[in-house]
Coordinates of N, CA and C in Angstrom, one line a residue:
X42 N -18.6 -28.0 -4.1 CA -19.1 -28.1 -5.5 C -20.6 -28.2 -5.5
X43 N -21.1 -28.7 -4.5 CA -22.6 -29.3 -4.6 C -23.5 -28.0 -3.8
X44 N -22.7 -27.0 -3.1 CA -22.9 -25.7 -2.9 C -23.4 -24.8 -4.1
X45 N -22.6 -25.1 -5.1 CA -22.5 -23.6 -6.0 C -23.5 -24.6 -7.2
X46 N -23.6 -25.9 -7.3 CA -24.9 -26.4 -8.1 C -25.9 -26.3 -7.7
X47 N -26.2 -26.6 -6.0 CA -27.5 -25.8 -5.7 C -28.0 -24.4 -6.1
X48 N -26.8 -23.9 -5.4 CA -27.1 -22.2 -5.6 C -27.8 -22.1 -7.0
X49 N -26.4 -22.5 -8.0 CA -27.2 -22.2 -9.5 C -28.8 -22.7 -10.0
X50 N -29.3 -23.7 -9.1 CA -30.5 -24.4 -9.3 C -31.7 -23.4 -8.6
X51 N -31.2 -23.0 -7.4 CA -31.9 -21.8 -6.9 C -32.0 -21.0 -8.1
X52 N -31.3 -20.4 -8.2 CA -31.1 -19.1 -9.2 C -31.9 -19.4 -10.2
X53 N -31.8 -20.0 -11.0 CA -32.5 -20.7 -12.1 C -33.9 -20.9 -12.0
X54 N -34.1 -21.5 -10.4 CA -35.3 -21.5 -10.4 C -36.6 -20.4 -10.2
X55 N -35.4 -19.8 -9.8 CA -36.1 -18.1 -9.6 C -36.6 -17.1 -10.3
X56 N -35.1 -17.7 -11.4 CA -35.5 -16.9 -12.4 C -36.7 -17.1 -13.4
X57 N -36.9 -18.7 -13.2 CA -38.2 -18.7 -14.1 C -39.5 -18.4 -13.4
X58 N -39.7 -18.5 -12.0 CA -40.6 -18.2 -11.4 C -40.8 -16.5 -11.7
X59 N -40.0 -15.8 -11.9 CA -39.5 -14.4 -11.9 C -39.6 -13.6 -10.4
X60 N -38.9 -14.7 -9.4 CA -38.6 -14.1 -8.5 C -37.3 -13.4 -8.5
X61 N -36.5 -12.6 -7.7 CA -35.6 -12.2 -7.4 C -34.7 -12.5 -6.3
X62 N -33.6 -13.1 -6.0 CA -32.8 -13.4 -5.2 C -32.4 -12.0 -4.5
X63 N -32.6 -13.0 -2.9 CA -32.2 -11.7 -2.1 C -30.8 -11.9 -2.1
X64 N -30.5 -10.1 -1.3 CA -29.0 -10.1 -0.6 C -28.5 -11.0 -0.3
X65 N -28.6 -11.7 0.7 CA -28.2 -11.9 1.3 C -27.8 -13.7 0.6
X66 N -28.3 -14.3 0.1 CA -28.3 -15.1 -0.9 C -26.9 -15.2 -2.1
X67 N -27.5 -13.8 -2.9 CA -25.8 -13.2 -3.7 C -24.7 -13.3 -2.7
X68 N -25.0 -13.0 -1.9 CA -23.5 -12.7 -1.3 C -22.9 -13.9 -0.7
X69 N -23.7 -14.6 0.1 CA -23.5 -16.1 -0.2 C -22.7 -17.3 -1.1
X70 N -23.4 -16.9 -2.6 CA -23.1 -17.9 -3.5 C -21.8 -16.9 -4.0
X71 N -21.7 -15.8 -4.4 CA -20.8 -15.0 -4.9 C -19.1 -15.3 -4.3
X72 N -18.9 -15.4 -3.3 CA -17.6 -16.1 -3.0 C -17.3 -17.4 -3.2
X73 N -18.6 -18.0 -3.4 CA -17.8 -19.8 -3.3 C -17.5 -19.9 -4.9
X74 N -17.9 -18.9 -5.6 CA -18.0 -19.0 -7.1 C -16.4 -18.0 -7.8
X75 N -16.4 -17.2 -6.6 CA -15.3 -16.8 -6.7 C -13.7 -17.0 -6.1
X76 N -13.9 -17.9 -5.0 CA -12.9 -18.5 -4.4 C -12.7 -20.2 -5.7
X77 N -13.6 -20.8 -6.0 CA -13.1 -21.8 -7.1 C -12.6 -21.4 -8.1
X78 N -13.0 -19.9 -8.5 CA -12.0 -19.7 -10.2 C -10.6 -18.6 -10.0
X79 N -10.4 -18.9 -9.0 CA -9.3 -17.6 -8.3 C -7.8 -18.7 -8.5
X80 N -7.7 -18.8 -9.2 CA -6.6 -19.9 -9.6 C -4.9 -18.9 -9.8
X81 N -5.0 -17.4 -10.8 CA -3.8 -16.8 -10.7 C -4.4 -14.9 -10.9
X82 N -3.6 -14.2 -10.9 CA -4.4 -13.0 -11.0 C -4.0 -11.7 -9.8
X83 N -4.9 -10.9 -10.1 CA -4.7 -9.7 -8.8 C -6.2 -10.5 -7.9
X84 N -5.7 -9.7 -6.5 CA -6.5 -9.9 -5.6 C -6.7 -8.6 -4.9
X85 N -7.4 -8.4 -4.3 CA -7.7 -7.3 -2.9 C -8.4 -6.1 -3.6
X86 N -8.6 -4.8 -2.5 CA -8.1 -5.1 -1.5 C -8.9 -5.6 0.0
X87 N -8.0 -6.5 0.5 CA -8.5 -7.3 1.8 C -8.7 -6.4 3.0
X88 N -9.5 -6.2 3.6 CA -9.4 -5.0 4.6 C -9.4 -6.0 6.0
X89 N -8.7 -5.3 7.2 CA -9.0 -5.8 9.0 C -10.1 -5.8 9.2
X90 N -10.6 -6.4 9.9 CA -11.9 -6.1 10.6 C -12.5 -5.0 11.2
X91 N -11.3 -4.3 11.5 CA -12.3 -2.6 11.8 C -11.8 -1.6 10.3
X92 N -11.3 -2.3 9.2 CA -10.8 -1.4 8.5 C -10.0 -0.4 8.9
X93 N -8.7 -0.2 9.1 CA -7.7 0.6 9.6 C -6.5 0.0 8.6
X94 N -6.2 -1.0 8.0 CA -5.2 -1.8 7.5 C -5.9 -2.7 5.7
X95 N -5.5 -2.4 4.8 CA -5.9 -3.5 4.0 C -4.4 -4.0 3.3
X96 N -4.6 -4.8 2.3 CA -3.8 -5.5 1.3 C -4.4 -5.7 0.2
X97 N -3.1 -5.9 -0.9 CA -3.8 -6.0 -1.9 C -2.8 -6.7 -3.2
X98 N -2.6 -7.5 -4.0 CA -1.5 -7.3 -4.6 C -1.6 -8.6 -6.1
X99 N -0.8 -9.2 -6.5 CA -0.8 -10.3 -7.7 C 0.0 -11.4 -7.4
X100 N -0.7 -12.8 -7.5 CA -0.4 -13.8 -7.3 C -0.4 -14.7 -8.9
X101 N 0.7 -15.2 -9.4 CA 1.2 -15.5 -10.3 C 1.6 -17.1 -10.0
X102 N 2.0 -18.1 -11.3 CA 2.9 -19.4 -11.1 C 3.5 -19.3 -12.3
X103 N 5.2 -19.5 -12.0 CA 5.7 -19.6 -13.3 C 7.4 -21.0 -12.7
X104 N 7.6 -21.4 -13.3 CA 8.1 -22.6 -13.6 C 8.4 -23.8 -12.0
X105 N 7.0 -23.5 -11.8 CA 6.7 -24.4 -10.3 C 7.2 -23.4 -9.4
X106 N 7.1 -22.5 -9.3 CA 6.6 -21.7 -8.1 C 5.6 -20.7 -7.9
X107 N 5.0 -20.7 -6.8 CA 3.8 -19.4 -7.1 C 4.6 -18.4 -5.9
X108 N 4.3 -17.0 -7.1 CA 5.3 -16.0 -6.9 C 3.6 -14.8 -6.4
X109 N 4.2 -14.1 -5.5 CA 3.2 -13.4 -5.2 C 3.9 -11.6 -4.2
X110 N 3.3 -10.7 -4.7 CA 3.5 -9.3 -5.3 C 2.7 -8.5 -4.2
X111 N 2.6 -8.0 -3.3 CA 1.7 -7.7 -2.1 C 2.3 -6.5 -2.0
X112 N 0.7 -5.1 -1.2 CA 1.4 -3.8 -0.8 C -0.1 -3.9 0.0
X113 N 0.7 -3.0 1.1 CA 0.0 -3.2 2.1 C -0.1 -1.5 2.8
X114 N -1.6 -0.9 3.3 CA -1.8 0.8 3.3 C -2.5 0.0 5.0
X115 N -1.7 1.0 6.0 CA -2.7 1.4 7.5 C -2.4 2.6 7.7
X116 N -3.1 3.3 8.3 CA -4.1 4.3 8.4 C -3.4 5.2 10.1
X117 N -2.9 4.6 10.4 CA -2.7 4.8 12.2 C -1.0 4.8 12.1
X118 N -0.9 5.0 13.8 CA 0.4 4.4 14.2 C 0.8 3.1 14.6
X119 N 0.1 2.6 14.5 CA -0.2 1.3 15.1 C 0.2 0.7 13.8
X120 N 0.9 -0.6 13.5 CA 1.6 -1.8 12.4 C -0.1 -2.4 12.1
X121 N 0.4 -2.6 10.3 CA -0.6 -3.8 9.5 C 0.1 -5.4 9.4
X122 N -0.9 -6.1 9.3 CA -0.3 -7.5 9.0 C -0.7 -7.8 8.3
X123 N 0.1 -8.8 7.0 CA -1.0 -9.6 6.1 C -0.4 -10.7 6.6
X124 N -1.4 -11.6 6.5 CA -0.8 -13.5 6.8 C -1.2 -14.1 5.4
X125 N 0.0 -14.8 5.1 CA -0.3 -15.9 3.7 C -0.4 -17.1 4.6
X126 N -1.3 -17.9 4.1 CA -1.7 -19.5 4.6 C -1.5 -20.7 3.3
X127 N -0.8 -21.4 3.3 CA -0.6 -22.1 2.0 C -0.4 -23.4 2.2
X128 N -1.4 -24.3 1.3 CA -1.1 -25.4 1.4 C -0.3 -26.5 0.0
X129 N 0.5 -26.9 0.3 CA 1.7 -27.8 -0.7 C 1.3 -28.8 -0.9
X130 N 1.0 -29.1 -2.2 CA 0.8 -30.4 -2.9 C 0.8 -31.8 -2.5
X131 N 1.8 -32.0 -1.5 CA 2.1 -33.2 -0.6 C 0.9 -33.0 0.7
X132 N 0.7 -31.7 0.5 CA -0.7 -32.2 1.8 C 0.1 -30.9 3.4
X133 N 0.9 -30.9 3.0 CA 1.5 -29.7 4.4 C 0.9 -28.8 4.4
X134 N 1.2 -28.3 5.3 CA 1.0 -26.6 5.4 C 1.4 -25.7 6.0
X135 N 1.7 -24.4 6.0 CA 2.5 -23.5 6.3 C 1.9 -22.1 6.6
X136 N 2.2 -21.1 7.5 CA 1.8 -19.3 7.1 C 3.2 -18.6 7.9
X137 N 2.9 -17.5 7.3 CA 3.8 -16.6 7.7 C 3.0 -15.4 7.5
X138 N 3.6 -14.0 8.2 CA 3.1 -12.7 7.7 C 4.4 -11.8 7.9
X139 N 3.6 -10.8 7.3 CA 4.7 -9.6 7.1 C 4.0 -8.4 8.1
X140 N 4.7 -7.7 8.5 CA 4.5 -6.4 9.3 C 5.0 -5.0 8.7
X141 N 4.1 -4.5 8.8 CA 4.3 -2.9 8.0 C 3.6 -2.0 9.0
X142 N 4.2 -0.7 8.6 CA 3.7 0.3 9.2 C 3.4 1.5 8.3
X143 N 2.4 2.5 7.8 CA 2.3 2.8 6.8 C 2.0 2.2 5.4
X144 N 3.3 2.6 4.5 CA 2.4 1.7 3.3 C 3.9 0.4 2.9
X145 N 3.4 -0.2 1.7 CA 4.5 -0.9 1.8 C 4.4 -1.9 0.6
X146 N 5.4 -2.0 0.4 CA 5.0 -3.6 -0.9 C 6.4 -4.8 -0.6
X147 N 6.2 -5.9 -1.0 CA 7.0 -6.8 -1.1 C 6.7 -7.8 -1.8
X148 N 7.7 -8.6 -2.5 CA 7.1 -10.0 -3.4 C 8.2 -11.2 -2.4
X149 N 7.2 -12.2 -2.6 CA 8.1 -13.7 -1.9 C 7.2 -14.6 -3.0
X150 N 8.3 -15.7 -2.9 CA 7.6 -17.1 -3.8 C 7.9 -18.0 -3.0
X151 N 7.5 -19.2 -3.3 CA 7.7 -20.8 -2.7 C 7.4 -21.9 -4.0
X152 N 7.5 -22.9 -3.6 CA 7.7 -24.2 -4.7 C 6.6 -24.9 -4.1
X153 N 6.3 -25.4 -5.1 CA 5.0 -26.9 -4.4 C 3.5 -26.5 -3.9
X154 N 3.2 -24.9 -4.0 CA 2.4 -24.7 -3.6 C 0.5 -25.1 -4.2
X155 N -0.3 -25.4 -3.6 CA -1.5 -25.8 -4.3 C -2.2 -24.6 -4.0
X156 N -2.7 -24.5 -2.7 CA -3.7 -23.2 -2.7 C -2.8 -22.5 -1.5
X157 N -3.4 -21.0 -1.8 CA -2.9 -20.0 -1.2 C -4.1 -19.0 -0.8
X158 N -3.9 -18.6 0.5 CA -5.0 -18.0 1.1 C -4.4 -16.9 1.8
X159 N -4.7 -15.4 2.1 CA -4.1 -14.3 2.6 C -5.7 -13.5 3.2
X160 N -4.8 -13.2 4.6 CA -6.1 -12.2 5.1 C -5.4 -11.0 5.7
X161 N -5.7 -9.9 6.4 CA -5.0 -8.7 7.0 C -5.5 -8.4 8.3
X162 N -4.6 -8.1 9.0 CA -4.6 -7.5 10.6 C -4.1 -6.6 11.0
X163 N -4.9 -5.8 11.5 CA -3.9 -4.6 12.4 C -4.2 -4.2 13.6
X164 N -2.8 -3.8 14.7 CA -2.5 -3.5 15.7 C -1.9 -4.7 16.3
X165 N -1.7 -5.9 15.8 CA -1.7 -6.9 16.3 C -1.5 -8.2 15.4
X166 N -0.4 -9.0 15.5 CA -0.3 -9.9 14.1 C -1.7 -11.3 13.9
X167 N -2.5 -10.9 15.8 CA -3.7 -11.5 15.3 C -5.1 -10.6 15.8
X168 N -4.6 -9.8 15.7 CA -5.8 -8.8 16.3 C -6.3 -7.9 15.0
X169 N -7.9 -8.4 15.3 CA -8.5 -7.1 13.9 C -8.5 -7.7 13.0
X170 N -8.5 -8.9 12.7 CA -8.3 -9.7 11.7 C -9.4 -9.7 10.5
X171 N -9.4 -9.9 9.8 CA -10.4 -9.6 8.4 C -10.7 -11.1 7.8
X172 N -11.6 -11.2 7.3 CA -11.7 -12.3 6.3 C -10.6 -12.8 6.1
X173 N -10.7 -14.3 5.6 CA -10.0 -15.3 4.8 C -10.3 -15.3 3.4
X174 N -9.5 -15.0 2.5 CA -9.5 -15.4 1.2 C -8.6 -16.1 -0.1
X175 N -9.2 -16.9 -0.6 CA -8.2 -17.9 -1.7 C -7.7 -16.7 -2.7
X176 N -6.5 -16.7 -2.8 CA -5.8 -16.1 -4.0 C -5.3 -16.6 -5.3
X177 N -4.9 -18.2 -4.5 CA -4.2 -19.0 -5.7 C -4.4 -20.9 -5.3

């Protein structure tokens, strides 16, 4: 939180000075501001780290469970992975992934969930791995 008040105090301050914020700055403050209001919605798409594999899909909550809607495109012969990471209200935590080859969609839910975080891999269920990102 004391991240994204700075940032805004930068900004602000910039703007009156009428300087301009660099790159590399935006790109910075732009996720912490978008990972805190990422509460329900579509997400992606999330790409591997060489780009060969992404995901992409809609994460939802409806009567205490968060339900979530994923399709997943690689490019090769070689399998994509997405991993969900989720942490439950009691403080646990859990992941699992799914493996595809080609394209593919699937929906899973769970109960109790607080935040939910999904990244993508391919060739490998931990190889190539891409960014981490909050969905829910």
């Amino acid at each position: 939180m004391r991240k994204i008040i700075a940032a805004a105090a930068l900004a602000g301050s910039m703007t009156v000075t009428g300087l301009a914020l660099a790159p590399a700055a935006q790109a910075s403050a732009a996720p912490a501001a978008t990972q805190a209001s990422a509460t329900a919605g579509t997400w992606g798409k999330y790409y591997s780290s060489n780009k060969k594999a992404y995901a992409y899909g809609k994460t939802w909550s409806f009567k205490g469970k968060v339900h979530t809607k994923w399709y997943g495109k690689e490019f090769t012969s070689k399998h994509g992975y997405v991993w969900f990471r989720y942490e439950y209200k009691n403080g646990r935590t859990g992941k699992h992934f799914y493996r595809w080859n080609g394209s593919t969609g699937h929906t899973w839910s769970k109960s109790n969930i607080k935040k939910l975080y999904t990244y993508t891999c391919w060739g490998g269920a931990t190889k190539y791995c891409g960014s981490v990102h909050r969905i829910y």
